[in-house]
Tab-separated table of C-alpha atoms and ligand atoms in Angstrom:
chain	number	residue	atom	x	y	z
A	1	UNK	CA	91.931	82.012	90.892
A	2	UNK	CA	93.064	82.268	87.324
A	3	UNK	CA	90.151	82.962	85.509
A	4	UNK	CA	91.426	83.145	81.628
A	5	UNK	CA	94.014	80.808	79.682
A	6	UNK	CA	96.722	82.236	77.797
A	7	UNK	CA	96.893	80.575	74.504
A	8	UNK	CA	97.695	83.389	72.457
A	9	UNK	CA	100.055	86.284	72.551
A	10	UNK	CA	97.796	88.825	71.473
A	11	UNK	CA	97.842	91.469	74.337
A	12	UNK	CA	95.678	91.780	77.156
A	13	UNK	CA	93.744	94.850	77.081
A	14	UNK	CA	93.394	96.192	80.805
A	15	UNK	CA	91.769	99.628	82.274
A	16	UNK	CA	94.606	101.797	83.908
A	17	UNK	CA	93.057	104.093	86.706
A	18	UNK	CA	96.206	106.378	87.649
A	19	UNK	CA	94.327	107.696	90.721
A	20	UNK	CA	94.837	110.232	93.138
A	21	UNK	CA	97.814	111.320	95.524
A	22	UNK	CA	100.557	108.942	95.093
A	23	UNK	CA	98.518	107.008	92.692
A	24	UNK	CA	100.217	108.018	89.163
A	25	UNK	CA	103.473	107.496	90.687
A	26	UNK	CA	102.782	103.958	91.863
A	27	UNK	CA	101.206	103.067	88.814
A	28	UNK	CA	103.965	104.314	86.823
A	29	UNK	CA	106.384	102.315	88.945
A	30	UNK	CA	103.972	99.150	88.617
A	31	UNK	CA	104.062	99.459	84.833
A	32	UNK	CA	107.864	99.513	84.553
A	33	UNK	CA	107.756	96.036	86.524
A	34	UNK	CA	104.945	94.742	84.595
A	35	UNK	CA	106.602	95.623	81.141
A	36	UNK	CA	109.824	93.731	82.321
A	37	UNK	CA	107.920	90.329	82.373
A	38	UNK	CA	107.407	90.489	78.866
A	39	UNK	CA	103.480	89.570	79.119
A	40	UNK	CA	101.714	91.618	76.125
A	41	UNK	CA	99.388	94.129	78.315
A	42	UNK	CA	97.872	97.020	76.532
A	43	UNK	CA	96.449	99.802	78.746
A	44	UNK	CA	93.519	101.724	78.344
A	45	UNK	CA	93.392	104.665	80.425
A	46	UNK	CA	90.800	106.268	82.376
A	47	UNK	CA	90.588	109.323	84.779
A	48	UNK	CA	88.624	108.984	87.991
A	49	UNK	CA	88.665	110.738	91.367
A	50	UNK	CA	89.975	114.314	92.006
A	51	UNK	CA	91.437	114.684	88.428
A	52	UNK	CA	87.967	113.608	86.973
A	53	UNK	CA	86.089	116.005	89.298
A	54	UNK	CA	88.343	118.899	88.125
A	55	UNK	CA	87.840	117.685	84.477
A	56	UNK	CA	84.283	116.450	83.914
A	57	UNK	CA	82.715	117.690	87.471
A	58	UNK	CA	82.354	113.840	88.152
A	59	UNK	CA	84.694	111.726	90.308
A	60	UNK	CA	83.417	108.657	88.502
A	61	UNK	CA	82.405	109.284	84.934
A	62	UNK	CA	80.457	106.738	83.207
A	63	UNK	CA	83.196	105.652	80.756
A	64	UNK	CA	85.392	104.314	83.687
A	65	UNK	CA	82.602	101.633	84.498
A	66	UNK	CA	82.249	101.050	81.086
A	67	UNK	CA	85.957	100.411	80.555
A	68	UNK	CA	86.422	97.917	83.194
A	69	UNK	CA	82.803	96.516	82.358
A	70	UNK	CA	84.325	95.476	78.578
A	71	UNK	CA	87.902	94.982	79.437
A	72	UNK	CA	86.990	92.714	82.340
A	73	UNK	CA	90.432	93.641	83.992
A	74	UNK	CA	91.620	97.058	85.446
A	75	UNK	CA	94.611	98.086	87.537
A	76	UNK	CA	94.019	100.831	89.989
A	77	UNK	CA	95.851	103.770	91.939
A	78	UNK	CA	94.075	104.635	95.109
A	79	UNK	CA	91.394	107.185	94.975
A	80	UNK	CA	90.887	110.109	97.501
A	81	UNK	CA	87.387	110.422	99.389
A	82	UNK	CA	86.797	113.432	101.435
A	83	UNK	CA	86.294	112.665	104.969
A	84	UNK	CA	82.891	113.502	106.824
A	85	UNK	CA	81.663	115.542	103.756
A	86	UNK	CA	81.294	115.434	99.641
A	87	UNK	CA	81.042	112.646	97.434
A	88	UNK	CA	80.377	108.967	98.122
A	89	UNK	CA	83.438	106.890	98.344
A	90	UNK	CA	84.491	106.250	94.326
A	91	UNK	CA	86.281	102.785	95.538
A	92	UNK	CA	82.979	101.462	96.983
A	93	UNK	CA	80.699	102.789	94.054
A	94	UNK	CA	83.105	100.677	91.459
A	95	UNK	CA	82.890	97.460	94.001
A	96	UNK	CA	79.074	97.816	94.053
A	97	UNK	CA	78.530	98.671	90.463
A	98	UNK	CA	80.647	95.760	88.985
A	99	UNK	CA	79.401	93.560	91.921
A	100	UNK	CA	82.996	92.972	92.948
A	101	UNK	CA	82.187	90.926	95.758
A	102	UNK	CA	85.253	89.332	97.067
A	103	UNK	CA	88.261	91.454	98.105
A	104	UNK	CA	91.204	89.314	98.167
A	105	UNK	CA	94.253	90.539	100.616
A	106	UNK	CA	97.363	88.405	100.904
A	107	UNK	CA	99.612	89.639	103.779
A	108	UNK	CA	103.001	88.055	104.483
A	109	UNK	CA	106.437	88.888	105.568
A	110	UNK	CA	109.410	89.542	103.154
A	111	UNK	CA	112.933	88.783	103.996
A	112	UNK	CA	115.252	91.947	104.767
A	113	UNK	CA	111.915	93.966	106.113
A	114	UNK	CA	112.160	94.677	109.760
A	115	UNK	CA	109.284	93.363	111.410
A	116	UNK	CA	108.030	91.954	115.024
A	117	UNK	CA	107.032	88.298	113.774
A	118	UNK	CA	108.916	86.158	110.881
A	119	UNK	CA	106.701	84.261	108.867
A	120	UNK	CA	103.470	86.041	108.805
A	121	UNK	CA	101.396	84.664	106.105
A	122	UNK	CA	97.547	85.043	105.854
A	123	UNK	CA	95.010	86.056	103.316
A	124	UNK	CA	92.335	88.199	104.467
A	125	UNK	CA	88.921	87.746	102.514
A	126	UNK	CA	86.562	90.568	103.047
A	127	UNK	CA	83.005	90.767	101.563
A	128	UNK	CA	83.319	93.912	99.444
A	129	UNK	CA	79.734	94.695	98.890
A	130	UNK	CA	77.370	95.322	101.752
A	131	UNK	CA	77.724	95.803	105.631
A	132	UNK	CA	78.172	99.444	107.059
A	133	UNK	CA	79.394	100.315	103.504
A	134	UNK	CA	75.960	100.238	102.261
A	135	UNK	CA	76.232	104.143	102.198
A	136	UNK	CA	72.348	103.932	103.649
A	137	UNK	CA	72.532	106.794	106.354
A	138	UNK	CA	69.942	109.329	107.057
A	139	UNK	CA	69.263	112.078	109.848
A	140	UNK	CA	66.387	110.876	111.777
A	141	UNK	CA	66.035	114.233	113.708
A	142	UNK	CA	68.753	116.900	114.178
A	143	UNK	CA	71.360	115.309	116.602
A	144	UNK	CA	70.608	111.723	115.627
A	145	UNK	CA	71.705	109.997	112.636
A	146	UNK	CA	71.214	106.138	111.671
A	147	UNK	CA	73.636	104.080	109.617
A	148	UNK	CA	72.078	100.895	108.036
A	149	UNK	CA	74.164	97.720	108.493
A	150	UNK	CA	73.161	95.460	105.452
A	151	UNK	CA	73.947	91.632	105.571
A	152	UNK	CA	72.872	89.210	103.167
A	153	UNK	CA	72.480	85.472	103.285
A	154	UNK	CA	73.030	85.534	99.531
A	155	UNK	CA	76.281	87.865	99.944
A	156	UNK	CA	77.641	86.161	103.182
A	157	UNK	CA	77.520	82.611	101.423
A	158	UNK	CA	78.990	83.536	98.383
A	159	UNK	CA	81.943	85.318	100.275
A	160	UNK	CA	82.108	81.899	102.420
A	161	UNK	CA	82.188	79.915	99.243
A	162	UNK	CA	85.033	82.261	97.630
A	163	UNK	CA	87.160	81.921	101.145
A	164	UNK	CA	86.848	78.229	101.227
A	165	UNK	CA	87.710	77.841	97.417
A	166	UNK	CA	90.924	79.825	97.832
A	167	UNK	CA	91.671	77.769	101.105
A	168	UNK	CA	91.529	74.756	98.848
A	169	UNK	CA	93.221	76.187	95.731
A	170	UNK	CA	96.125	77.804	97.985
A	171	UNK	CA	96.499	74.998	99.845
A	172	UNK	CA	95.531	76.691	103.269
A	173	UNK	CA	94.674	74.802	106.215
A	174	UNK	CA	92.189	77.138	108.130
A	175	UNK	CA	89.492	79.555	107.643
A	176	UNK	CA	89.054	81.847	110.830
A	177	UNK	CA	85.935	83.843	110.975
A	178	UNK	CA	85.635	87.167	112.269
A	179	UNK	CA	82.214	88.683	113.645
A	180	UNK	CA	80.792	90.497	116.262
A	181	UNK	CA	77.856	88.272	116.945
A	182	UNK	CA	77.555	88.524	120.458
A	183	UNK	CA	76.330	92.099	119.963
A	184	UNK	CA	75.008	92.171	116.468
A	185	UNK	CA	72.958	88.790	116.827
A	186	UNK	CA	70.909	89.144	113.909
A	187	UNK	CA	73.371	90.673	111.218
A	188	UNK	CA	76.429	88.914	112.379
A	189	UNK	CA	74.526	85.754	113.141
A	190	UNK	CA	73.468	85.535	109.810
A	191	UNK	CA	76.688	85.983	108.134
A	192	UNK	CA	78.253	83.203	110.709
A	193	UNK	CA	75.352	80.853	109.933
A	194	UNK	CA	75.893	81.196	106.332
A	195	UNK	CA	79.556	80.656	106.706
A	196	UNK	CA	79.056	77.571	108.858
A	197	UNK	CA	76.891	76.013	106.255
A	198	UNK	CA	79.528	76.278	103.561
A	199	UNK	CA	82.238	75.291	106.243
A	200	UNK	CA	80.677	71.821	106.571
A	201	UNK	CA	81.036	70.942	102.652
A	202	UNK	CA	84.863	71.679	103.174
A	203	UNK	CA	85.799	69.098	106.030
A	204	UNK	CA	89.496	69.026	104.861
A	205	UNK	CA	89.787	72.747	105.780
A	206	UNK	CA	89.867	73.710	109.795
A	207	UNK	CA	87.089	76.218	110.464
A	208	UNK	CA	86.999	78.419	113.608
A	209	UNK	CA	85.606	81.377	114.896
A	210	UNK	CA	86.696	84.718	116.657
A	211	UNK	CA	84.956	87.892	117.837
A	212	UNK	CA	86.736	90.558	116.369
A	213	UNK	CA	87.920	92.704	119.556
A	214	UNK	CA	89.791	89.289	120.496
A	215	UNK	CA	90.843	88.713	116.714
A	216	UNK	CA	92.693	92.300	116.624
A	217	UNK	CA	94.651	91.139	119.814
A	218	UNK	CA	95.184	87.692	118.752
A	219	UNK	CA	96.615	89.241	115.454
A	220	UNK	CA	98.988	91.475	117.110
A	221	UNK	CA	100.181	89.276	119.699
A	222	UNK	CA	100.245	86.003	117.850
A	223	UNK	CA	99.598	86.819	114.004
A	224	UNK	CA	101.344	83.366	112.912
A	225	UNK	CA	97.888	81.368	114.086
A	226	UNK	CA	96.093	83.123	111.348
A	227	UNK	CA	96.026	81.443	107.760
A	228	UNK	CA	92.884	82.525	105.706
A	229	UNK	CA	90.674	85.003	107.650
A	230	UNK	CA	87.074	85.702	106.522
A	231	UNK	CA	85.494	88.740	107.393
A	232	UNK	CA	82.437	91.220	106.538
A	233	UNK	CA	83.304	94.365	104.976
A	234	UNK	CA	84.147	96.718	107.935
A	235	UNK	CA	86.205	94.563	110.034
A	236	UNK	CA	88.037	93.428	106.944
A	237	UNK	CA	88.647	96.941	106.089
A	238	UNK	CA	90.435	97.549	109.526
A	239	UNK	CA	91.862	94.029	109.974
A	240	UNK	CA	93.475	94.634	106.711
A	241	UNK	CA	95.775	97.978	107.963
A	242	UNK	CA	96.407	95.978	111.014
A	243	UNK	CA	97.858	93.060	109.507
A	244	UNK	CA	99.649	95.125	106.947
A	245	UNK	CA	101.271	96.766	110.230
A	246	UNK	CA	102.826	93.707	111.248
A	247	UNK	CA	104.696	93.179	107.789
A	248	UNK	CA	106.289	96.328	107.339
A	249	UNK	CA	103.163	98.535	106.602
A	250	UNK	CA	100.743	99.528	103.996
A	251	UNK	CA	103.592	99.542	101.314
A	252	UNK	CA	103.610	95.712	101.280
A	253	UNK	CA	99.777	94.896	100.827
A	254	UNK	CA	98.227	93.880	97.641
A	255	UNK	CA	94.393	93.679	97.035
A	256	UNK	CA	92.109	92.195	94.520
A	257	UNK	CA	88.293	92.863	94.023
A	258	UNK	CA	86.656	90.155	92.190
A	259	UNK	CA	83.551	89.383	90.692
A	260	UNK	CA	82.211	87.008	88.544
A	261	UNK	CA	84.121	87.825	85.479
A	262	UNK	CA	85.684	91.184	86.221
A	263	UNK	CA	88.178	91.902	88.602
A	264	UNK	CA	89.960	95.387	89.817
A	265	UNK	CA	93.682	94.937	91.165
A	266	UNK	CA	94.942	97.810	93.577
A	267	UNK	CA	96.737	98.288	96.594
A	268	UNK	CA	95.033	97.983	100.167
A	269	UNK	CA	96.359	101.683	101.280
A	270	UNK	CA	95.018	104.919	99.917
A	271	UNK	CA	96.447	107.844	98.250
A	272	UNK	CA	98.648	108.958	101.053
A	273	UNK	CA	98.299	112.761	100.304
A	274	UNK	CA	101.176	113.387	103.127
A	275	UNK	CA	103.802	112.128	100.971
A	276	UNK	CA	102.043	112.608	97.261
A	277	UNK	CA	104.511	114.219	94.387
A	278	UNK	CA	107.673	113.389	96.206
A	279	UNK	CA	108.455	110.064	94.304
A	280	UNK	CA	109.154	108.469	97.679
A	281	UNK	CA	106.050	106.191	98.376
A	282	UNK	CA	106.806	102.384	98.560
A	283	UNK	CA	105.382	100.883	95.180
A	284	UNK	CA	105.504	97.493	96.346
A	285	UNK	CA	101.892	97.242	97.304
A	286	UNK	CA	100.522	97.841	93.899
A	287	UNK	CA	103.320	95.774	92.116
A	288	UNK	CA	102.174	93.083	94.271
A	289	UNK	CA	98.624	93.897	93.162
A	290	UNK	CA	99.915	93.716	89.449
A	291	UNK	CA	101.511	90.280	90.059
A	292	UNK	CA	97.823	89.235	91.387
A	293	UNK	CA	96.722	90.367	88.264
A	294	UNK	CA	98.889	88.362	86.190
A	295	UNK	CA	97.808	85.438	88.428
A	296	UNK	CA	94.002	86.282	87.137
A	297	UNK	CA	95.006	86.286	83.676
A	298	UNK	CA	96.817	83.023	83.691
A	299	UNK	CA	100.348	84.212	83.596
A	300	UNK	CA	101.624	82.543	86.797
A	301	UNK	CA	104.904	82.485	86.137
A	302	UNK	CA	105.374	86.075	85.337
A	303	UNK	CA	103.327	86.473	88.421
A	304	UNK	CA	105.965	84.593	90.251
A	305	UNK	CA	108.943	86.204	88.748
A	306	UNK	CA	107.737	89.784	90.156
A	307	UNK	CA	107.318	88.097	93.547
A	308	UNK	CA	110.655	86.450	93.113
A	309	UNK	CA	112.171	89.634	92.492
A	310	UNK	CA	110.300	91.712	95.266
A	311	UNK	CA	111.800	89.111	97.799
A	312	UNK	CA	115.424	89.443	96.185
A	313	UNK	CA	115.630	93.312	96.141
A	314	UNK	CA	114.135	93.143	99.480
A	315	UNK	CA	116.664	90.726	100.814
A	316	UNK	CA	119.720	92.646	99.249
A	317	UNK	CA	118.261	95.802	101.243
A	318	UNK	CA	120.521	98.303	99.097
A	319	UNK	CA	117.540	99.935	97.174
A	320	UNK	CA	114.655	101.069	99.858
A	321	UNK	CA	112.181	103.875	100.137
A	322	UNK	CA	111.883	106.035	103.144
A	323	UNK	CA	109.193	103.839	104.503
A	324	UNK	CA	112.113	101.122	104.892
A	325	UNK	CA	114.614	103.158	106.038
A	326	UNK	CA	116.348	104.074	102.847
A	327	UNK	CA	116.387	106.984	100.483
A	328	UNK	CA	115.430	105.470	97.391
A	329	UNK	CA	112.716	106.863	95.085
A	330	UNK	CA	109.541	105.148	94.072
A	331	UNK	CA	110.776	104.731	90.421
A	332	UNK	CA	114.628	103.533	91.656
A	333	UNK	CA	112.731	100.627	93.543
A	334	UNK	CA	110.591	99.879	90.574
A	335	UNK	CA	113.593	99.837	88.117
A	336	UNK	CA	115.527	97.608	90.431
A	337	UNK	CA	112.431	94.987	90.858
A	338	UNK	CA	112.139	95.221	86.900
A	339	UNK	CA	115.846	94.372	86.523
A	340	UNK	CA	115.493	91.500	88.760
A	341	UNK	CA	112.429	90.324	86.653
A	342	UNK	CA	114.424	90.545	83.552
A	343	UNK	CA	117.272	88.393	84.811
B	401	LIG	P1	96.644	105.847	103.427
B	401	LIG	O1	96.701	104.319	103.107
B	401	LIG	O2	96.511	106.644	101.996
B	401	LIG	O3	97.654	106.323	104.152
B	401	LIG	C1	98.127	105.771	105.619
B	401	LIG	C2	99.675	106.030	106.215
B	401	LIG	O4	100.347	105.257	105.283
B	401	LIG	C3	100.078	107.697	105.477
B	401	LIG	O5	100.896	107.875	106.679
B	401	LIG	C4	100.582	107.165	104.436
B	401	LIG	O6	101.748	108.162	103.914
B	401	LIG	C5	101.306	106.020	104.335
B	401	LIG	N1	101.398	105.256	103.155
B	401	LIG	C6	100.351	104.735	102.378
B	401	LIG	N2	100.787	103.971	101.289
B	401	LIG	C7	102.321	104.323	101.167
B	401	LIG	C8	103.078	103.866	100.546
B	401	LIG	N3	102.645	102.979	99.368
B	401	LIG	N4	104.159	104.069	100.944
B	401	LIG	C9	104.642	104.707	101.856
B	401	LIG	N5	103.707	105.036	102.689
B	401	LIG	C10	102.474	104.871	102.621
B	401	LIG	O7	95.303	106.227	104.280
B	401	LIG	P2	94.698	107.707	104.529
B	401	LIG	O8	95.714	108.675	104.913
B	401	LIG	O9	93.847	107.262	105.793
B	401	LIG	O10	93.759	107.772	103.451
B	401	LIG	C11	94.146	108.969	102.377
B	401	LIG	C12	93.022	108.757	101.372
B	401	LIG	O11	92.852	107.611	100.623
B	401	LIG	C13	91.510	109.195	101.989
B	401	LIG	O12	90.916	110.183	100.678
B	401	LIG	C14	91.147	107.706	101.592
B	401	LIG	O13	89.667	107.819	101.586
B	401	LIG	C15	91.635	106.912	100.475
B	401	LIG	N6	91.732	105.837	100.451
B	401	LIG	C16	91.533	105.036	99.277
B	401	LIG	C17	91.619	103.776	99.100
B	401	LIG	C18	91.534	103.228	97.727
B	401	LIG	O14	91.869	103.729	96.714
B	401	LIG	N7	91.389	101.940	97.795
B	401	LIG	C19	91.706	102.859	100.209
B	401	LIG	C20	92.014	103.536	101.514
B	401	LIG	C21	91.982	104.916	101.607
B	402	LIG	MG1	90.845	100.453	103.960
């Protein structure tokens, strides 16, 4: 999925959003590891989320989108969205405004992490711009609301093409579409039709379809049957957290939001307010997102050195954050990974 080639060593300039909750802690940890790779990176820090709301009265000030638009690459901490009230999700706004249509989420087991199944290794590809996340909700009459699920052929074809392209580039064997077209015959039906059209043009990749409830059960009982998982927005959101739970939790799940020529890298997880400010969050999800960012920049060796360092530190098992049963801090784990990257 590399987009840019590095022939020079002038720095890449990247938008940096520290984010809310555990965001600033895990972003700092990720910068420690990125710095150890020696890849020249320059960051333009912008404020979004609760801090921006307090400072400027707007959780997504114009300069945030402008910076990502200009820099083309962003590294982002999680952003809090109020539940059942308040402003619209800033994450959804960023994805829609920059047309970051593909959400790429590799999920794999790491040695040394206690998990129910060894060798889970899948890539979830989630449509990122429509479905029930269109934000089109209204009160019909008091006590009755409608929330519109929008599915378009254009977006479905585009995400399907992305999924099969990744399957081929990453030497994957199978794409599984997840849907509920038995009930939502028109919307999920349109999504499936679009995916089938694309699948025909990729005969070397096996293609199958699963209804989402069955898919959830299969993912818990038999996760190694999944390779590339292709979903609409909502199912992808839910299945990503489920899949993360199979490999040690949200601390291991990185995420890339990819558009035509802009990409935003973050963790699957949110701002984890329950553990914020304690320096105990597991930074690995965002560190792995940092590695995806280096892949995108064409710095594949550096990206690989991060993934290898994460593996070694986890296998050694000496430095672990509390979610892994240890007592190390976010920064201690990051420093251990950075030391391994350097060696
Ligand atoms: P969450 O993902 O923040 O946390 C879920 C659970 O996992 C919590 O118990 C948390 O402590 C734990 N957890 C998450 N990341 C962890 C890490 N790195 N290390 C150790 N434990 C970790 O989900 P929650 O609590 O439902 O949402 C909190 C806020 O985050 C909400 O405002 C939500 O809207 C926002 N959110 C933002 C996202 C983003 O910025 N892309 C994605 C998901 C949620
Ligand atoms: Mg989510």
